[in-house]
Structures are given as structure tokens and as C-alpha cells.
Short mmCIF file of C-alpha atoms in Angstrom, two decimals:
data_model
loop_
_atom_site.label_atom_id
_atom_site.label_comp_id
_atom_site.label_asym_id
_atom_site.label_seq_id
_atom_site.Cartn_x
_atom_site.Cartn_y
_atom_site.Cartn_z
CA MET A 686 24.54 -55.70 40.08
CA ASN A 687 22.06 -53.31 38.73
CA HIS A 688 24.79 -50.95 37.48
CA LYS A 689 26.52 -53.82 35.88
CA GLY A 690 23.29 -54.78 34.06
CA GLU A 691 22.80 -51.23 32.77
CA ALA A 692 26.38 -51.08 31.61
CA MET A 693 25.93 -54.30 29.71
CA SER A 694 22.73 -53.06 28.19
CA GLU A 695 24.38 -49.85 26.98
CA GLU A 696 27.31 -51.82 25.68
CA ARG A 697 24.96 -54.10 23.73
CA TYR A 698 23.07 -51.06 22.41
CA PHE A 699 26.31 -49.48 21.29
CA LEU A 700 27.42 -52.66 19.58
CA GLU A 701 24.08 -53.12 17.83
CA ASN A 702 23.59 -49.53 16.74
CA ASN A 703 27.19 -48.45 16.57
CA THR A 704 26.31 -45.33 18.58
CA SER A 705 25.36 -44.32 22.09
CA PRO A 706 21.67 -43.93 23.03
CA VAL A 707 22.17 -40.25 23.84
CA LYS A 708 23.78 -39.45 20.52
CA LYS A 709 21.19 -41.27 18.41
CA GLY A 710 19.55 -38.48 16.43
CA GLY A 711 21.02 -35.95 18.83
CA TYR A 712 19.16 -32.71 19.16
CA TRP A 713 19.12 -31.88 15.50
CA TYR A 714 15.39 -32.54 15.36
CA LEU A 715 14.90 -29.51 17.60
CA VAL A 716 16.93 -27.33 15.26
CA THR A 717 15.02 -28.75 12.30
CA GLY A 718 11.68 -28.06 13.99
CA PHE A 719 12.67 -24.51 14.85
CA PHE A 720 13.90 -23.81 11.32
CA LEU A 721 10.73 -25.34 9.89
CA GLY A 722 8.65 -23.11 12.16
CA VAL A 723 10.51 -19.97 11.11
CA VAL A 724 10.00 -20.84 7.45
CA LEU A 725 6.28 -21.46 8.04
CA GLY A 726 5.98 -18.16 9.90
CA LEU A 727 7.67 -16.27 7.09
CA ILE A 728 5.52 -17.95 4.44
CA TYR A 729 2.45 -16.91 6.41
CA THR A 730 3.51 -13.28 6.85
CA TRP A 731 4.95 -12.72 3.38
CA TRP A 732 2.56 -14.68 1.16
CA ILE A 733 -0.53 -16.02 2.90
CA ASN A 734 -1.42 -13.01 5.03
CA PRO A 735 0.94 -10.14 4.22
CA MET A 736 0.58 -6.68 5.72
CA VAL A 737 -2.34 -4.72 4.32
CA TYR A 738 -1.46 -1.07 4.04
CA GLN A 739 -4.54 0.96 4.97
CA THR A 740 -3.41 4.53 4.42
CA THR A 741 -1.08 4.78 1.49
CA ASP A 742 0.11 7.61 -0.72
CA PRO A 743 -0.08 7.96 -4.51
CA ALA A 744 3.59 7.02 -4.90
CA SER A 745 2.82 3.49 -3.73
CA LEU A 746 0.20 2.90 -6.42
CA SER A 747 0.92 0.41 -9.17
CA ASP A 748 2.03 1.80 -12.53
CA THR A 749 -1.42 1.39 -14.08
CA TYR A 750 -3.07 3.40 -11.32
CA LYS A 751 -0.30 5.98 -11.46
CA ASP A 752 -1.03 6.44 -15.14
CA THR A 753 -4.70 7.09 -14.40
CA TYR A 754 -3.78 9.48 -11.58
CA ARG A 755 -1.32 11.31 -13.85
CA SER A 756 -3.87 11.53 -16.62
CA THR A 757 -6.42 13.04 -14.24
CA ILE A 758 -3.85 15.62 -13.09
CA ALA A 759 -3.23 16.56 -16.71
CA GLN A 760 -6.93 16.91 -17.45
CA VAL A 761 -7.40 19.09 -14.40
CA TYR A 762 -4.53 21.23 -15.60
CA VAL A 763 -6.22 21.64 -18.96
CA ALA A 764 -9.44 22.61 -17.16
CA THR A 765 -7.95 25.00 -14.62
CA GLY A 766 -4.55 26.06 -15.95
CA ASN A 767 -3.08 25.86 -12.47
CA LEU A 768 0.46 24.68 -13.13
CA GLU A 769 1.69 24.96 -9.55
CA ARG A 770 -1.06 22.73 -8.26
CA ALA A 771 -0.47 20.24 -11.07
CA GLN A 772 3.22 20.20 -10.18
CA ARG A 773 2.46 19.53 -6.53
CA ARG A 774 0.16 16.70 -7.44
CA LEU A 775 2.69 15.20 -9.81
CA ASN A 776 5.33 15.31 -7.09
CA LEU A 777 3.12 13.03 -5.00
CA LEU A 778 3.78 10.29 -7.56
CA GLU A 779 7.53 10.67 -6.97
CA ASP A 780 8.48 10.17 -10.60
CA GLU A 781 12.19 10.71 -11.19
CA ASN A 782 11.55 12.82 -14.27
CA PRO A 783 7.90 13.92 -14.41
CA VAL A 784 8.26 15.60 -17.81
CA TYR A 785 9.70 12.49 -19.40
CA VAL A 786 7.06 10.25 -17.78
CA LEU A 787 4.28 12.55 -18.94
CA GLY A 788 5.67 12.57 -22.47
CA ALA A 789 5.98 8.81 -22.58
CA GLN A 790 2.45 8.39 -21.29
CA ALA A 791 1.17 10.88 -23.85
CA GLN A 792 2.72 8.79 -26.61
CA ARG A 793 1.14 5.63 -25.24
CA ALA A 794 -2.24 7.35 -25.00
CA LEU A 795 -1.91 8.54 -28.58
CA ALA A 796 -1.03 5.06 -29.76
CA GLU A 797 -4.12 3.75 -27.99
CA GLY A 798 -6.28 6.34 -29.72
CA ASN A 799 -6.92 8.56 -26.69
CA ALA A 800 -6.11 11.80 -28.43
CA GLU A 801 -7.68 14.06 -25.81
CA GLU A 802 -5.80 12.42 -22.96
CA ALA A 803 -2.58 12.52 -24.95
CA ARG A 804 -3.05 16.20 -25.65
CA ALA A 805 -3.58 16.97 -21.96
CA LEU A 806 -0.51 14.99 -20.93
CA ALA A 807 1.62 16.56 -23.63
CA LEU A 808 0.43 20.05 -22.76
CA LEU A 809 1.30 19.57 -19.08
CA ALA A 810 4.69 18.12 -19.97
CA SER A 811 5.38 20.98 -22.32
CA ASP A 812 4.34 23.66 -19.84
CA LEU A 813 6.35 22.11 -17.05
CA GLN A 814 9.39 22.08 -19.26
CA SER A 815 8.96 25.58 -20.59
CA ASN A 816 8.16 27.12 -17.22
CA GLY A 817 10.86 25.28 -15.37
CA GLN A 818 9.94 22.73 -12.78
CA LEU A 819 9.29 23.84 -9.27
CA PRO A 820 11.42 22.45 -6.49
CA LEU A 821 10.23 19.12 -5.25
CA VAL A 822 7.23 19.60 -3.01
CA THR A 823 6.40 16.63 -0.90
CA ALA A 824 3.75 16.00 1.70
CA GLU A 825 6.36 16.75 4.35
CA THR A 826 7.24 20.19 3.01
CA ILE A 827 3.69 21.41 2.65
CA SER A 828 2.42 23.52 5.51
CA PRO A 829 -0.29 21.81 7.50
CA ASP A 830 -1.93 25.17 8.11
CA VAL A 831 -4.42 25.02 5.26
CA SER A 832 -6.86 27.63 6.47
CA ALA A 833 -4.22 30.29 7.04
CA SER A 834 -2.98 30.48 3.47
CA ALA A 835 -4.50 32.84 0.94
CA THR A 836 -4.84 30.04 -1.58
CA PRO A 837 -5.66 26.97 0.45
CA ARG A 838 -3.49 24.02 -0.32
CA VAL A 839 -5.50 21.10 -1.45
CA VAL A 840 -2.68 18.66 -1.64
CA PRO A 841 -2.28 16.34 1.33
CA THR A 842 -0.56 17.63 4.40
CA GLN A 843 1.43 16.00 7.09
CA THR A 844 -1.10 16.58 9.80
CA LEU A 845 -2.60 13.17 9.38
CA PRO A 846 -0.78 10.22 10.89
CA LEU A 847 1.79 8.63 8.69
CA ALA A 848 0.89 5.57 6.71
CA THR A 849 0.24 2.67 8.97
CA SER A 850 -0.09 -0.96 8.27
CA THR A 851 -1.94 -3.78 9.86
CA PRO A 852 -1.31 -7.47 9.48
CA MET B 1136 7.13 -39.69 29.48
CA PRO B 1137 8.44 -42.17 26.94
CA HIS B 1138 11.46 -41.04 25.02
CA ARG B 1139 9.69 -41.04 21.63
CA ILE B 1140 6.70 -39.03 22.83
CA ARG B 1141 9.03 -36.57 24.51
CA ARG B 1142 10.86 -36.07 21.22
CA TYR B 1143 7.59 -35.38 19.40
CA PHE B 1144 6.55 -32.97 22.11
CA PHE B 1145 9.74 -30.94 21.94
CA PHE B 1146 9.72 -31.12 18.14
CA GLY B 1147 6.24 -29.58 18.15
CA MET B 1148 7.25 -26.96 20.67
CA THR B 1149 10.25 -25.86 18.60
CA ILE B 1150 8.05 -25.63 15.50
CA LEU B 1151 5.66 -23.36 17.41
CA ALA B 1152 8.55 -21.27 18.70
CA GLY B 1153 9.89 -21.03 15.15
CA ILE B 1154 6.51 -19.96 13.81
CA GLY B 1155 6.37 -17.27 16.48
CA LEU B 1156 9.79 -15.99 15.51
CA GLY B 1157 8.91 -16.22 11.81
CA ILE B 1158 5.76 -14.14 12.32
CA PHE B 1159 7.69 -11.56 14.33
CA ILE B 1160 10.32 -11.30 11.62
CA GLY B 1161 7.70 -11.23 8.84
CA TYR B 1162 5.57 -8.49 10.38
CA ARG B 1163 8.03 -6.44 12.42
CA VAL B 1164 11.61 -6.93 11.35
CA VAL B 1165 11.33 -7.49 7.60
CA PRO B 1166 7.73 -6.76 6.57
CA VAL B 1167 6.67 -6.80 2.94
CA GLN B 1168 8.10 -3.55 1.66
CA ASN B 1169 6.51 -1.05 -0.64
CA PRO B 1170 3.71 -3.16 -2.05
CA GLU B 1171 1.98 -1.76 -5.08
CA THR B 1172 -1.36 -0.73 -3.74
CA ALA B 1173 -4.76 0.09 -5.13
CA PRO B 1174 -6.38 3.54 -4.87
CA ASP B 1175 -8.96 2.37 -2.33
CA THR B 1176 -6.16 2.29 0.27
CA LEU B 1177 -5.21 5.92 -0.30
CA ARG B 1178 -5.24 8.16 2.71
CA ILE B 1179 -8.31 10.37 3.06
CA ASP B 1180 -6.49 13.59 2.15
CA TYR B 1181 -5.26 12.06 -1.12
CA LYS B 1182 -8.74 10.71 -1.82
CA THR B 1183 -10.20 14.14 -1.16
CA ASP B 1184 -7.72 15.71 -3.54
CA TYR B 1185 -8.64 13.17 -6.20
CA VAL B 1186 -12.34 13.92 -5.76
CA LEU B 1187 -11.50 17.60 -6.08
CA MET B 1188 -9.69 16.88 -9.34
CA VAL B 1189 -12.73 15.03 -10.69
CA ALA B 1190 -14.94 17.90 -9.52
CA ALA B 1191 -12.72 20.42 -11.29
CA ILE B 1192 -12.92 18.49 -14.55
CA TYR B 1193 -16.69 18.13 -14.16
CA HIS B 1194 -16.94 21.87 -13.48
CA GLN B 1195 -15.27 22.43 -16.85
CA ASP B 1196 -16.94 19.82 -19.07
CA GLY B 1197 -20.21 19.07 -17.24
CA ASN B 1198 -19.92 15.41 -18.14
CA ALA B 1199 -21.39 13.54 -15.17
CA PRO B 1200 -21.02 10.00 -16.58
CA ALA B 1201 -17.35 10.66 -17.25
CA ALA B 1202 -16.98 11.96 -13.71
CA GLU B 1203 -18.57 8.78 -12.42
CA VAL B 1204 -16.06 6.72 -14.39
CA ARG B 1205 -13.22 8.78 -12.97
CA LEU B 1206 -14.55 8.32 -9.43
CA SER B 1207 -14.61 4.57 -9.91
CA PHE B 1208 -10.80 4.82 -9.86
CA LEU B 1209 -11.05 5.09 -6.07
CA GLY B 1210 -12.75 1.71 -5.93
CA ASP B 1211 -15.35 2.66 -3.36
CA ALA B 1212 -18.80 1.09 -3.56
CA SER B 1213 -20.71 4.37 -3.40
CA HIS B 1214 -19.44 7.35 -5.37
CA LEU B 1215 -21.82 9.64 -3.58
CA LYS B 1216 -20.53 8.55 -0.20
CA THR B 1217 -16.97 9.06 -1.42
CA ILE B 1218 -17.76 12.62 -2.43
CA GLN B 1219 -19.60 13.33 0.81
CA THR B 1220 -16.66 12.05 2.81
CA ALA B 1221 -14.34 14.22 0.75
CA ILE B 1222 -16.55 17.28 1.26
CA ALA B 1223 -16.66 16.69 5.00
CA TYR B 1224 -12.89 16.41 5.12
CA ALA B 1225 -12.44 19.48 2.94
CA GLN B 1226 -14.73 21.53 5.18
CA GLU B 1227 -12.92 20.30 8.26
CA ARG B 1228 -9.53 21.19 6.77
CA GLY B 1229 -10.61 24.59 5.53
CA TYR B 1230 -10.42 24.11 1.77
CA ALA B 1231 -11.30 27.08 -0.38
CA PRO B 1232 -15.09 27.60 -0.65
CA VAL B 1233 -14.84 27.49 -4.44
CA ASP B 1234 -13.29 24.02 -4.27
CA ILE B 1235 -15.94 22.79 -1.85
CA GLN B 1236 -18.63 24.19 -4.12
CA LYS B 1237 -17.19 22.23 -7.03
CA MET B 1238 -17.40 19.05 -5.00
CA LEU B 1239 -20.96 19.86 -3.96
CA ASP B 1240 -21.89 20.36 -7.62
CA LEU B 1241 -20.31 17.03 -8.42
CA ALA B 1242 -22.27 15.38 -5.62
CA ASP B 1243 -25.50 16.81 -7.03
CA ALA B 1244 -24.65 15.58 -10.50
CA ILE B 1245 -23.81 12.08 -9.31
CA GLN B 1246 -26.98 12.01 -7.23
CA ASP B 1247 -29.06 12.98 -10.27
CA LEU B 1248 -27.27 10.37 -12.32
CA THR B 1249 -28.02 7.71 -9.72
CA LYS B 1250 -31.69 8.72 -9.60
CA ASN B 1251 -32.03 8.49 -13.36
CA GLU B 1252 -30.47 5.09 -13.54
CA PRO B 1253 -33.06 2.33 -14.14
#
């Protein structure tokens, strides 16, 4: 009797809604919710609260900051005349063609009326080109033993932990 | 539990699970790569080298205000503290005494400049 009543009820439901009660909506709402959650999580981690890199290297600086860094390297070179050290510092910026980048920046500096800066950049570019560039020296290839060398290396070494990031 | 409430409950639970997976993917699997950073996030050895560069230029031209402007590149609140940190690191890492002396001279110049400021 009871079973018969339930069967009739389901039959009426099916007739009225043209579907079974189990299939109505199905489980797609779970998939939708999960997908929505993943999207929200990605929006949070990529835009709202992205990773903040605490210990970066000069190569990761924006172009404007790289220009300032490069300009400082050139001015130090003018002051000290130490081409090898300038080369090492330039390598930290990981420019594909340091001479070309220095030349281009010198032209920009000249156009902006910074003659002294332009001269320093051009001089470094010229000396690098005429003396032949040293092989690429990166933080990984520099000996961490600073105190043991006759001329202590002032460029960063690999003894510090690698760049880390925190959310 | 009524059918409708149960649906809302599981809907909420799957959203939470999705958020968890999204955060894991966003921070661990596919984090924001190679962001263009500011100099204040540079590692201490790179900061020290930059301070040394400023000190070398100051050693040559003796222009303390210009050195202060160059130090502002690092974005730290106190230039003097930045130099002191750099000197401490340089001493710890065994930099050449002449380089440390240049940084000490720079620290003195910045300190004098700070004192003279109104």
C-alpha cells in the first residue's frame, strides 16, 4: 500500500516535471561549486594576494630600476676603472647583450640631457667591447670563499639561501 | 536534513574545497612567475654591493647629497641604517678593508648630512 503510494507519487512527479526526482539538477551544482571555488582561489593567489618575493636578485628588477642599477655600475666604473668588477655586476642583470643595452641607455640618457650619465654608460660599453667581454659570471659561478681571495669579491655569492617567496 | 538545505550545504563545501585547491595551485603549482620587483626586495648581498657602489662614487666625487639620492634607490626608510647593515654584512663576509672604509666614509657623510638637515 505504502509502496504503491510512493510509486504513484513518483509517477505524478515524473509526469509533472518530465524528469525523475533524482535527476532534477543532478550533481552538476557540485561541479559548478568546485569550479567556482578553484577560480576564486586562483584569483586570490594571482591577483589579490600574490606571492611577495623577499630576497630577489637584480635580474628580477623592473626595467626602470635596471636602468638605474646599470647607470650606477657605469658611474662606479668611471670612478674606479675596474672593468672586471663592472662586468660581474652587469652580468647580474642578465642582459642578453650588455654592450648593446648600455649603448641604448646612453643614447636615452643623452636625449634626456643627462650628459654625464650618458658618457659613463658609453665609456663602459666602449671598454667592454674593445676589451672583449668576459665569460658570463653569475652568482652561481662565483666562489663563496670571499676572504680567501687576494681581491675579495664583492659581488653576491651563493652562500646565502636562494631566493625565497612567501605568500 | 531537507533536500534543499543539503544541496546548499554540499554546494558550499565544494566551493571551499575548490578554493583550497585553487590556493594550492596558485601558490605551489603555478605561482606568479618572475614578477618585476623593486630594489627594496633585493637580497642583502646585492644591497651591500649597491651600497659599496654608492660609496665608491662618493669616494671619487665627495658629493654626499648625490649619494643620498642614489641610496634612495634601495627604498629603505633610513639610509644610515642601510649603510650600517651593509657594513656589518661586509665585515662578516670579509670584504676588502678598503671597501669597508669607503662605506664607513659614506656612513659618516650621510650622518653629517642628516645632522645638518633642518
